[in-house]
XYZ file of C-alpha atoms in Angstrom:
584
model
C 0.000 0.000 0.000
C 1.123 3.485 -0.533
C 2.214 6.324 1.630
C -0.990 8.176 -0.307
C -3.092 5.293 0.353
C -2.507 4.817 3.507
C -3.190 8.882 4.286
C -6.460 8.397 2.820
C -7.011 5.648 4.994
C -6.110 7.349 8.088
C -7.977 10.547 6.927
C -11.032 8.541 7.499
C -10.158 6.639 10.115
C -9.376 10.416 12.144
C -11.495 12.349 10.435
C -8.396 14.319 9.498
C -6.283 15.458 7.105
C -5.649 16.670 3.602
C -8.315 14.421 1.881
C -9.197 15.023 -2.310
C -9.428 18.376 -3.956
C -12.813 18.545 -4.414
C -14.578 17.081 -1.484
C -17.405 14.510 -2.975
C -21.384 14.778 -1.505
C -22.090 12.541 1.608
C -23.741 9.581 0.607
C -20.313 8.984 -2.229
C -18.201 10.076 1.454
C -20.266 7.664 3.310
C -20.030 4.405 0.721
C -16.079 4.869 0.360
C -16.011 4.877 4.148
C -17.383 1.564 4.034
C -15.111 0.396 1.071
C -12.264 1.425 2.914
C -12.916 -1.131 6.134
C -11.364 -3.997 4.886
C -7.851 -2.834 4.711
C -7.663 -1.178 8.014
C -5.445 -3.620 9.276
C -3.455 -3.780 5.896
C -2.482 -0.081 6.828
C -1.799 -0.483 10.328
C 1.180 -2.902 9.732
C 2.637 -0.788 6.783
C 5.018 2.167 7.446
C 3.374 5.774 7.495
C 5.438 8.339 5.868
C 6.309 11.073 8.584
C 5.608 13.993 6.021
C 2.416 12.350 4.343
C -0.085 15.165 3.620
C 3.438 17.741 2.516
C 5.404 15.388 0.661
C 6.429 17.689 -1.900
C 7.658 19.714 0.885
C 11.914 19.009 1.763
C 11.869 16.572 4.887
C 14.860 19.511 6.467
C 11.973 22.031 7.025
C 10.710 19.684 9.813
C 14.101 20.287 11.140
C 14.370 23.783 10.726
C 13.255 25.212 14.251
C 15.808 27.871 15.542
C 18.040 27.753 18.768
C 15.399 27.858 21.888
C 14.867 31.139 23.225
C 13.135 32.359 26.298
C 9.813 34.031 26.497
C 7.656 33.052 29.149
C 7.335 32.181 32.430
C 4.875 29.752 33.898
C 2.490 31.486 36.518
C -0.539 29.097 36.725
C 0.252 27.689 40.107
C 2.032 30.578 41.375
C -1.337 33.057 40.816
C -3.988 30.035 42.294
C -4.973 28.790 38.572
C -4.930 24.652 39.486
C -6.857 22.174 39.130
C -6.245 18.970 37.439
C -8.228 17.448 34.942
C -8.435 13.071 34.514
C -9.159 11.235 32.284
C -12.670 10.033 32.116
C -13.372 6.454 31.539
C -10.467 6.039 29.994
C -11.162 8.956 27.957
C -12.564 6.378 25.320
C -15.402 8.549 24.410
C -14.400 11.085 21.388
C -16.163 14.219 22.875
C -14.582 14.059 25.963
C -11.215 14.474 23.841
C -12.230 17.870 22.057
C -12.519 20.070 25.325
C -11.863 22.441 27.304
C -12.356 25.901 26.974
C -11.311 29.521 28.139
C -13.215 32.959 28.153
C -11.738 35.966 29.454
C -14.197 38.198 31.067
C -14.947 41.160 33.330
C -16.617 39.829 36.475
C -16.011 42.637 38.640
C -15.322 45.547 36.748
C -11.931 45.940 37.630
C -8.599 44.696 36.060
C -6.673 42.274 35.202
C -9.729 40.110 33.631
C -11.280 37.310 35.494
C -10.828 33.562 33.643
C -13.561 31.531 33.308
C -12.491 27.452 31.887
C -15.328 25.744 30.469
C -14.478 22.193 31.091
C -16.990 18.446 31.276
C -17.801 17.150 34.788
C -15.676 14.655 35.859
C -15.004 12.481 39.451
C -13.222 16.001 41.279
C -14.649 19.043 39.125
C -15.748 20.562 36.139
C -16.041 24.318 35.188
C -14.085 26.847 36.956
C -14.441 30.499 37.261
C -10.896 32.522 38.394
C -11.668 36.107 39.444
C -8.503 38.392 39.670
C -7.809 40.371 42.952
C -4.718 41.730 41.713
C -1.887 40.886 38.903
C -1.468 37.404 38.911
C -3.640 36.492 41.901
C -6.886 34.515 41.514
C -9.440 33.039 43.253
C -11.729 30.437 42.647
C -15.268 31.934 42.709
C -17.256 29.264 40.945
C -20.150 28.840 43.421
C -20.047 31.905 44.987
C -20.747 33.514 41.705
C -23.470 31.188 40.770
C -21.901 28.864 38.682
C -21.435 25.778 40.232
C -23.867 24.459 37.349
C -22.989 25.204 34.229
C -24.102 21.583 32.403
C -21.488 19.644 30.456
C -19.646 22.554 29.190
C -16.650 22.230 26.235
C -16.812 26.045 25.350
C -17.935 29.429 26.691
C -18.219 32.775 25.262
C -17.772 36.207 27.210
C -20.207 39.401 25.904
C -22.861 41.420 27.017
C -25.912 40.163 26.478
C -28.143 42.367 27.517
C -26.399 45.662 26.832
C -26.083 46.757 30.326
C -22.448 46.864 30.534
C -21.364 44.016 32.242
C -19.692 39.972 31.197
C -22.516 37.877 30.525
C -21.940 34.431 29.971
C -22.940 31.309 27.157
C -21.738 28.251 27.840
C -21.611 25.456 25.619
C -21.002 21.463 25.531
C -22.636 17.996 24.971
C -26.212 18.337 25.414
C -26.280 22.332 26.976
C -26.578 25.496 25.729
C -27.134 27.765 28.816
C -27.063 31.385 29.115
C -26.174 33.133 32.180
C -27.067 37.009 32.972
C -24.683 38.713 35.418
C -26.738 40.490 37.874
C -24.788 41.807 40.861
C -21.728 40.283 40.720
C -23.445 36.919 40.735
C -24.869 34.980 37.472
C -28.509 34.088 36.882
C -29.508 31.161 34.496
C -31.687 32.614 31.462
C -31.210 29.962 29.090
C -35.143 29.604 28.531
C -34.659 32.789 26.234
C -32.409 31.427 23.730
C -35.551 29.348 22.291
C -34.186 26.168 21.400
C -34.294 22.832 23.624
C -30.157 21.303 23.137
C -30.297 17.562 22.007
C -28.947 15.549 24.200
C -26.613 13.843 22.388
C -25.046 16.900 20.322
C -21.617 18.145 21.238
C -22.040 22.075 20.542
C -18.624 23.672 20.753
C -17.114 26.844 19.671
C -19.329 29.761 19.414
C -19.051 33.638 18.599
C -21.183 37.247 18.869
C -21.841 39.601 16.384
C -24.647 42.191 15.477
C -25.648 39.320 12.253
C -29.269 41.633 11.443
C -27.974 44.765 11.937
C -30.256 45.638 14.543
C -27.772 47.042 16.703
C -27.550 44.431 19.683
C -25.658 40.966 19.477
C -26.762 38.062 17.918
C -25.092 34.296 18.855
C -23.581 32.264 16.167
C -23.067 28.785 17.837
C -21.483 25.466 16.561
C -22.905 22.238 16.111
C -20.239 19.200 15.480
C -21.681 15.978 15.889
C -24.351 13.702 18.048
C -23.673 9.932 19.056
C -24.969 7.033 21.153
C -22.577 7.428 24.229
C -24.191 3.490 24.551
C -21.801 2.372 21.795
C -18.703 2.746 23.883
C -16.682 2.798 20.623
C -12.430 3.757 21.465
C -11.442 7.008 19.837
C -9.457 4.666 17.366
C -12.464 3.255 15.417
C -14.882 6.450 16.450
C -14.266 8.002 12.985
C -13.751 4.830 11.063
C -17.808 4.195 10.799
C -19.264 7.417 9.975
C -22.875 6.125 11.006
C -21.487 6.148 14.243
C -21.328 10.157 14.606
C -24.351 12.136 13.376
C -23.424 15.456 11.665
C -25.792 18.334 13.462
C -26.439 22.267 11.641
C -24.893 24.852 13.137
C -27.487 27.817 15.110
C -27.813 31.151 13.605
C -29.528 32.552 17.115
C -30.924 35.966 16.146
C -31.233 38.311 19.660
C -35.439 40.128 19.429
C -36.406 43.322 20.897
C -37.529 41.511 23.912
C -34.132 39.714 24.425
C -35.455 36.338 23.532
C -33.539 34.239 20.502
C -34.714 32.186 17.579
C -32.808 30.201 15.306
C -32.696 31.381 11.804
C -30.087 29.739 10.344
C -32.857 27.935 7.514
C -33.542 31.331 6.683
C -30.876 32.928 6.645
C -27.883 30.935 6.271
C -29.036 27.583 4.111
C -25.096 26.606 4.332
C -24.508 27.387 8.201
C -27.615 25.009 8.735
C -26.048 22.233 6.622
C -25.084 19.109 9.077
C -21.792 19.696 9.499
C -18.914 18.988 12.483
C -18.190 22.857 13.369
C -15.053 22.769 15.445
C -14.444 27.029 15.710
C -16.272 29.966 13.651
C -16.032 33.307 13.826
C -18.253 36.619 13.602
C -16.039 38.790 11.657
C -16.308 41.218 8.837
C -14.689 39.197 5.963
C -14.496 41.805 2.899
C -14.228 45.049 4.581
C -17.733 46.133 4.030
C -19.018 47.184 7.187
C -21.046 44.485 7.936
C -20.424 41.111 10.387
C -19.631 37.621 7.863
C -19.553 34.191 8.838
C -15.849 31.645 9.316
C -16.936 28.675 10.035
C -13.891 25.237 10.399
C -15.126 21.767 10.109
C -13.452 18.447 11.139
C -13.299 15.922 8.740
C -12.366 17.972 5.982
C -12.056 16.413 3.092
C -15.975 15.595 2.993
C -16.782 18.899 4.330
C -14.859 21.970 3.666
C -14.487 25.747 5.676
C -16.955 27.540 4.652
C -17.079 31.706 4.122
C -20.524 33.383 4.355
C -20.703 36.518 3.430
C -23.674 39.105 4.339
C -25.143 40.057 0.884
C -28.592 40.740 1.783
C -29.114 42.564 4.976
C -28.990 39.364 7.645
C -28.588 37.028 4.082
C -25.600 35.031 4.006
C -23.965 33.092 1.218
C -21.378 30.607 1.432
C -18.285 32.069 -0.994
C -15.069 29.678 0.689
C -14.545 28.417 -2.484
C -14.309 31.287 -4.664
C -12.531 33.177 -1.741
C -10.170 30.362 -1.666
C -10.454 29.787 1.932
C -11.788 26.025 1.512
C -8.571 24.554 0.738
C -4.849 24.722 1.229
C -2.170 25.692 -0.581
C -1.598 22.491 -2.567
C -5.277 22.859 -3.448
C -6.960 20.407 -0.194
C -9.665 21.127 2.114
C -8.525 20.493 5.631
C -9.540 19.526 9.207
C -10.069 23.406 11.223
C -9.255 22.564 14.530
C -8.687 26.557 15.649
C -8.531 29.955 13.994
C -7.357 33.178 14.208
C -7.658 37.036 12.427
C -5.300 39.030 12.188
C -3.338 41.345 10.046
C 0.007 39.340 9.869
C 1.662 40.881 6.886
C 0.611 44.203 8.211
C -0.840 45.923 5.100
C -3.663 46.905 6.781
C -6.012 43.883 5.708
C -6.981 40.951 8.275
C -5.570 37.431 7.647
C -6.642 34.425 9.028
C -4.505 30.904 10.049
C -6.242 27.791 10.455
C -4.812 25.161 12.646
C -5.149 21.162 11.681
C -4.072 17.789 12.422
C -1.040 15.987 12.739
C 0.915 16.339 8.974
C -1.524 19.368 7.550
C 0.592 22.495 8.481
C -1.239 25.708 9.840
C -3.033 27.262 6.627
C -2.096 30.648 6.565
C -4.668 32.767 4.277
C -3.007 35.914 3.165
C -6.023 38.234 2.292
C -7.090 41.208 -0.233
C -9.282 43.983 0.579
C -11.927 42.117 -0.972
C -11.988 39.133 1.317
C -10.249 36.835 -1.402
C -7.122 34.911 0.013
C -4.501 32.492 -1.070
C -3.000 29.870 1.475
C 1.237 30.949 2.060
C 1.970 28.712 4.744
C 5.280 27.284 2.997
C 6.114 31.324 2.522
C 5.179 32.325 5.727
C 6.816 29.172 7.392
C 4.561 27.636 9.113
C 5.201 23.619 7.882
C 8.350 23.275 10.480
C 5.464 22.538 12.980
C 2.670 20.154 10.984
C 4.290 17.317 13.316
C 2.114 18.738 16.156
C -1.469 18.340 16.716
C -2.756 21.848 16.913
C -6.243 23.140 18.622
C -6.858 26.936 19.327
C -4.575 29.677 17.812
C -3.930 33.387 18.466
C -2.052 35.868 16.248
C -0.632 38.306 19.124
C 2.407 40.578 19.113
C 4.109 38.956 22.419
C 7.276 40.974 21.933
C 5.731 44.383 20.375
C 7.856 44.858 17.655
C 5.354 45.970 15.223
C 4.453 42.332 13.796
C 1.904 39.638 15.199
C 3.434 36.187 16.573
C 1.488 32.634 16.516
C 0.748 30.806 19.213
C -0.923 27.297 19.644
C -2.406 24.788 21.964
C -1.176 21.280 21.251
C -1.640 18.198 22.054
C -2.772 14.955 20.248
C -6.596 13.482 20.148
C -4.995 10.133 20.469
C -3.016 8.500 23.022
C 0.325 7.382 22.571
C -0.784 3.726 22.359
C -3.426 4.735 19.760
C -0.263 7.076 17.931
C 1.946 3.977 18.187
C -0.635 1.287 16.575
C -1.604 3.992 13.871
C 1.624 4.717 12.910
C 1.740 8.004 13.415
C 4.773 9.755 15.062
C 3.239 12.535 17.156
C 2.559 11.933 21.303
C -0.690 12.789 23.591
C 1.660 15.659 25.473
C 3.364 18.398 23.010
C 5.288 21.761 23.819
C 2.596 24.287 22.467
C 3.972 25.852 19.486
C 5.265 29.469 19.431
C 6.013 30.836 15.807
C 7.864 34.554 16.060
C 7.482 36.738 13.055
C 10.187 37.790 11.922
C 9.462 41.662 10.967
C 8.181 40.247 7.486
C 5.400 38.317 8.030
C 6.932 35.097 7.589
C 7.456 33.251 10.747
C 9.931 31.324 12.240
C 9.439 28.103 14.733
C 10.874 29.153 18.373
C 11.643 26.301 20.672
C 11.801 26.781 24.333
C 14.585 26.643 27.079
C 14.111 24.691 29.518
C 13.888 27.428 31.846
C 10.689 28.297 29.431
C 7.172 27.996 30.031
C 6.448 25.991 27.349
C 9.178 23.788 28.424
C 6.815 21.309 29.565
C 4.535 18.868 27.338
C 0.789 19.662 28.119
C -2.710 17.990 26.571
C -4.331 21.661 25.565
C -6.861 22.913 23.760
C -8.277 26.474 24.015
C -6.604 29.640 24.509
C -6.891 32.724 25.238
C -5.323 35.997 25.183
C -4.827 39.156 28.405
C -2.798 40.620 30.565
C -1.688 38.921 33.378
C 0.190 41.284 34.991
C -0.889 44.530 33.572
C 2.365 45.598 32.164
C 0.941 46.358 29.135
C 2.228 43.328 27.047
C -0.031 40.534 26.337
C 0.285 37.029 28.124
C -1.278 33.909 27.135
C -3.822 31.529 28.919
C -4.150 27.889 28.232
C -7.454 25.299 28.399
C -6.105 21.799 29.565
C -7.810 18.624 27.531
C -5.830 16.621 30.417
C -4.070 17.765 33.133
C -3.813 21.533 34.348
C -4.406 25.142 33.023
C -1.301 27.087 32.258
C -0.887 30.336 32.319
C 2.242 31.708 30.500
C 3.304 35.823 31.447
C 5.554 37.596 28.585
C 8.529 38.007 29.872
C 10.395 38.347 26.088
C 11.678 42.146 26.275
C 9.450 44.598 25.089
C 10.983 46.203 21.852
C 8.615 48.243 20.608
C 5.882 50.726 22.159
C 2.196 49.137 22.711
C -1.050 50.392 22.807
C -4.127 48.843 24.812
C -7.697 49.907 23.213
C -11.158 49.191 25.263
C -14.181 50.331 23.251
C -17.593 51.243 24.976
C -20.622 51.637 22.763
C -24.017 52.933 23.496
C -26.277 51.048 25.383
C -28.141 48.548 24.892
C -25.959 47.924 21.473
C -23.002 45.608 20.459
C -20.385 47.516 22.385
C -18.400 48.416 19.578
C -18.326 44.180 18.737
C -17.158 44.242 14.889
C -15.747 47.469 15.294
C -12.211 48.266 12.972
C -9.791 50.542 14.887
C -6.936 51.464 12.898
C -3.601 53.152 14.228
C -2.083 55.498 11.812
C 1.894 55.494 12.707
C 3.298 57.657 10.372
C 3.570 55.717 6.736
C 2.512 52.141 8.586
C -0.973 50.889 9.615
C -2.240 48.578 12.516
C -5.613 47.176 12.149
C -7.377 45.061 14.534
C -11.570 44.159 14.591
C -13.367 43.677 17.931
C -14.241 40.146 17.897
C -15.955 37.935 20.741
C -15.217 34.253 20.094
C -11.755 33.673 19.107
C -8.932 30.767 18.756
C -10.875 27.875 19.685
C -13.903 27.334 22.255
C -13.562 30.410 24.051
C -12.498 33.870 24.112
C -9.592 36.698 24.311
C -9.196 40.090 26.340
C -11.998 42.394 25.594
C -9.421 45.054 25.293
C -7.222 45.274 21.311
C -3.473 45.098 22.196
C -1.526 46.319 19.596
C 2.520 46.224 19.986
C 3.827 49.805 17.885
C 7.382 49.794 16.122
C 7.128 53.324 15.938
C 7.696 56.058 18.348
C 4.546 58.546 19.310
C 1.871 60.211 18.779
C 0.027 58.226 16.645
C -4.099 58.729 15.039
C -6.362 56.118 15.661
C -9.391 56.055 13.742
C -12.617 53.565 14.483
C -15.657 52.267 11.891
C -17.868 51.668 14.324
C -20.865 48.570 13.934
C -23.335 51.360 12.724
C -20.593 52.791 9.952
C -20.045 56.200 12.108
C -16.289 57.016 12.613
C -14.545 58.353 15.694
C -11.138 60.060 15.098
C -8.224 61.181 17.675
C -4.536 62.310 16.891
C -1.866 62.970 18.720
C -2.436 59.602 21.057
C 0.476 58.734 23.508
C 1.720 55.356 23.559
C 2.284 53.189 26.482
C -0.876 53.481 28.166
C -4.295 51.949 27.914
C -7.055 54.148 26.104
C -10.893 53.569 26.092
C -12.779 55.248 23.068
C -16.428 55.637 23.327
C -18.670 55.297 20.242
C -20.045 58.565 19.622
């Protein structure tokens, strides 16, 4: 059997991968599935090649990871962020292995941000909710705040509901979509308005916020990826091998009335965001540059069902454009498996990119966009194949060091376990450093490994991330979710060689609070863009607050397209400090 062979084989045995060009309807999906049984074993025995889904690519860029430098500095059990997470029945069950997640949030209206991990019940625990009492110093507030019950979460998402200026909170996970109000520094369960009943077998997982009708408050976008029979008690080895096994589910489209209840309108709205589909992330972001909130969606099992790209065209209508936006497929013209994603502009020509993370072999996608919304996949340019030998979940595009240019970051860690890696073939393990990928002043990136006096310097099972400011120095840290083990919490301690800039935008209320806003610094002949997103890198999400790192020396002008279209302009802003623009 053949190296290509056997990748298809495993592609459908993980649900992973690069899979074929054009990605064939389900029933064709479904019978080759079948076809493929048979030779399972065939495949197991036969060598895998270690650079199957790049092997046009030379085997030396594996290698080509520069001399470890320092750049963090573990702080999770130092500022009371422990707990540990166990396996659960041998973590044979394939949901279990897709969480957990982490919001950032305001709890109680003073900095740093509160951390909230959204994480399935097991024998000592399940969800957690940190609240900061100073930099680096949490607490554990779970039931005092009123969320001791949460249901069996995987994801959360951070935003204000209800327009009255404070963290509300959606959480999300097999069988439970709940909604909780914060009232008084305490939560209050109001999941009866979102106007859906979960199933109880559906795993929903990522979700994101956005004014989708243009009604001026926020609307939930909310990710459906599959529904079993937890009776079957199938390993994680053979979970994707059957396909009948795992029921695809539509993603929600929940649109927010005047009397703060939600309906799903997805049908109507969306026909391709309410195809069954395994939704890993998505995004509420403004794709094109037109004002007005699109739709990123990343699906597992990508070679029968590819990213898709809605785009508003209608007010509230969305049409799925991936393909014709090239941001279905990678650069060597497959769809992939979207574990993660992140925006950003990485080349810093004043137009958001977006990276896609994947499965063992499939590199990060990197889609380097035009102001149109149309973008081509440069990972080999940009560098990013050195680490397709990890498993990676949630990303973030941050500038860590604030030199001008946004860095990658990555949870890691491997669905399988090593004696699942070992009998597949595969040459990855359950614990991996997460990745760190430095850009070089460019927009290409280069692979950083750590010391050992590092952070990272320790293999972890993680999964969603999350970016704030630890410490409140001004430079962005980085939060991991654990799939096993503990949280960790990683401070920036990589000198600062730039200038930064920390944004916090307050709209009118009750309205989106500047959600899909564009601020753009003007610093001298060189642009920084960032959008205000809510539901980011994978299951959770960042800081409310933009961090931008500035190569430049002050004053800079700042402009910001507000939800609505309205601009608000300042000049002359000093760096260094944190600045809070209010829509007008």
């Amino acid at each position: 059997m053949s190296s290509g062979q056997i990748g298809c084989v495993l592609l459908i045995l993980c649900g992973c991968g690069a899979g074929s060009p054009s990605a064939p309807d389900s029933s064709t999906a479904d019978a080759a599935t079948d076809s493929l049984v048979p030779v399972l074993d065939a495949a197991f025995d036969a060598p895998v090649d270690s650079n199957l889904y790049d092997a046009d690519v030379d085997a030396s860029l594996l290698d080509a990871v520069g001399e470890p430098e320092l750049w963090f500095e573990d702080v999770s059990l130092s500022s009371g962020v422990h707990f540990e997470r166990r396996a659960a029945e041998d973590w044979s069950n394939y949901v279990d292995r897709l969480g957990g997640g982490v919001c950032v949030l305001d709890v109680d209206g003073r900095a740093p941000m509160d951390l909230f991990f959204a994480m399935r019940p097991w024998a000592d625990g399940g969800s957690h909710l940190y609240v900061s009492d100073g930099p680096m110093h949490f607490a554990d507030e779970t039931s005092a705040r009123g969320l001791s019950d949460v249901g069996d979460a995987m994801g959360c998402l951070a935003f204000d509901a209800d327009g009255d200026g404070d963290d509300d909170l959606l959480v999300t996970g097999k069988g439970s979509i709940r909604l909780f109000l914060a009232e008084a520094g305490t939560f209050r369960d109001v999941s009866s308005s979102l106007g859906m009943t979960p199933q109880p077998n559906v795993a929903y997982t990522s979700a994101a916020a956005g004014d989708m009708d243009g009604d001026g408050d926020l609307d939930l976008l909310i990710a459906g990826d599959l529904s079993y029979d937890s009776s079957l008690g199938v390993d994680c080895v053979s979970c994707g091998l059957d396909s009948r096994r795992y029921g695809r589910v539509p993603n929600l489209l929940l649109i927010r009335g005047s009397s703060g209840s939600y309906r799903d309108e997805a049908a109507s709205r969306a026909r391709a965001w309410a195809a069954p589909e395994p939704t890993l992330s998505l995004q509420a972001i403004d794709l094109d540059d037109d004002g007005r909130m699109d739709m990123l969606e990343g699906n597992d099992f990508g070679f029968r069902y590819p990213n898709r790209a809605l785009f508003q065209r209608d007010a509230g209508v969305f049409v799925d454009e991936a393909h014709e936006r090239g941001l279905d497929q990678n650069r060597r013209g497959y769809a992939m498996d979207a574990m993660g994603m992140a925006s950003g502009d990485l080349d810093r020509d004043g137009i958001v990119d977006h990276v896609v993370s994947s499965f063992e072999g499939d590199a990060t996608a990197v889609f380097v966009c035009d102001a149109r919304g149309n973008c081509v996949d440069k990972s080999f340019e940009v560098g990013t194949l050195p680490l397709d030998i990890s498993f990676r979940w949630g990303d973030a595009l941050v500038d860590l060091d604030q030199d001008g240019w946004l860095d990658l970051v990555e949870a890691t860690g491997h669905v399988f376990t090593d004696a699942e890696i070992r009998g597949i073939g595969l040459e990855g393990t359950l614990d991996q450093f997460p990745n760190l990928m430095a850009n070089n002043g460019d927009g290409t990136l280069r692979a950083i490994a750590p010391t050992p006096e590092d952070g990272r310097a320790v293999r972890r099972s993680l999964r969603g991330i999350a970016i704030t400011d630890l410490d409140e120095d001004g430079q962005p840290d980085v939060v991991f979710a654990p799939a096993l083990g503990s949280p960790l919490l990683l401070r920036t301690i990589r000198p600062r060689v730039g200038h930064y800039l920390r944004v916090t935008l307050r709209g009118r209320a009750p309205n989106t609070g500047g959600i899909g806003a564009k601020v753009t610094i003007h610093a001298g002949d060189r642009l920084y863009v960032r959008q205000r997103l809510v539901g980011e890198g994978y299951l959770g999400n960042f800081d409310p607050r933009l961090f931008f790192g500035i190569a430049e020396s002050g004053p800079v002008a700042i402009d910001v397209r507000w939800p609505d279209g309205r601009i608000s302009a300042l000049s002359d802003v000093a760096l260094d400090t944190d600045l809070t623009i209010t829509e007008p």
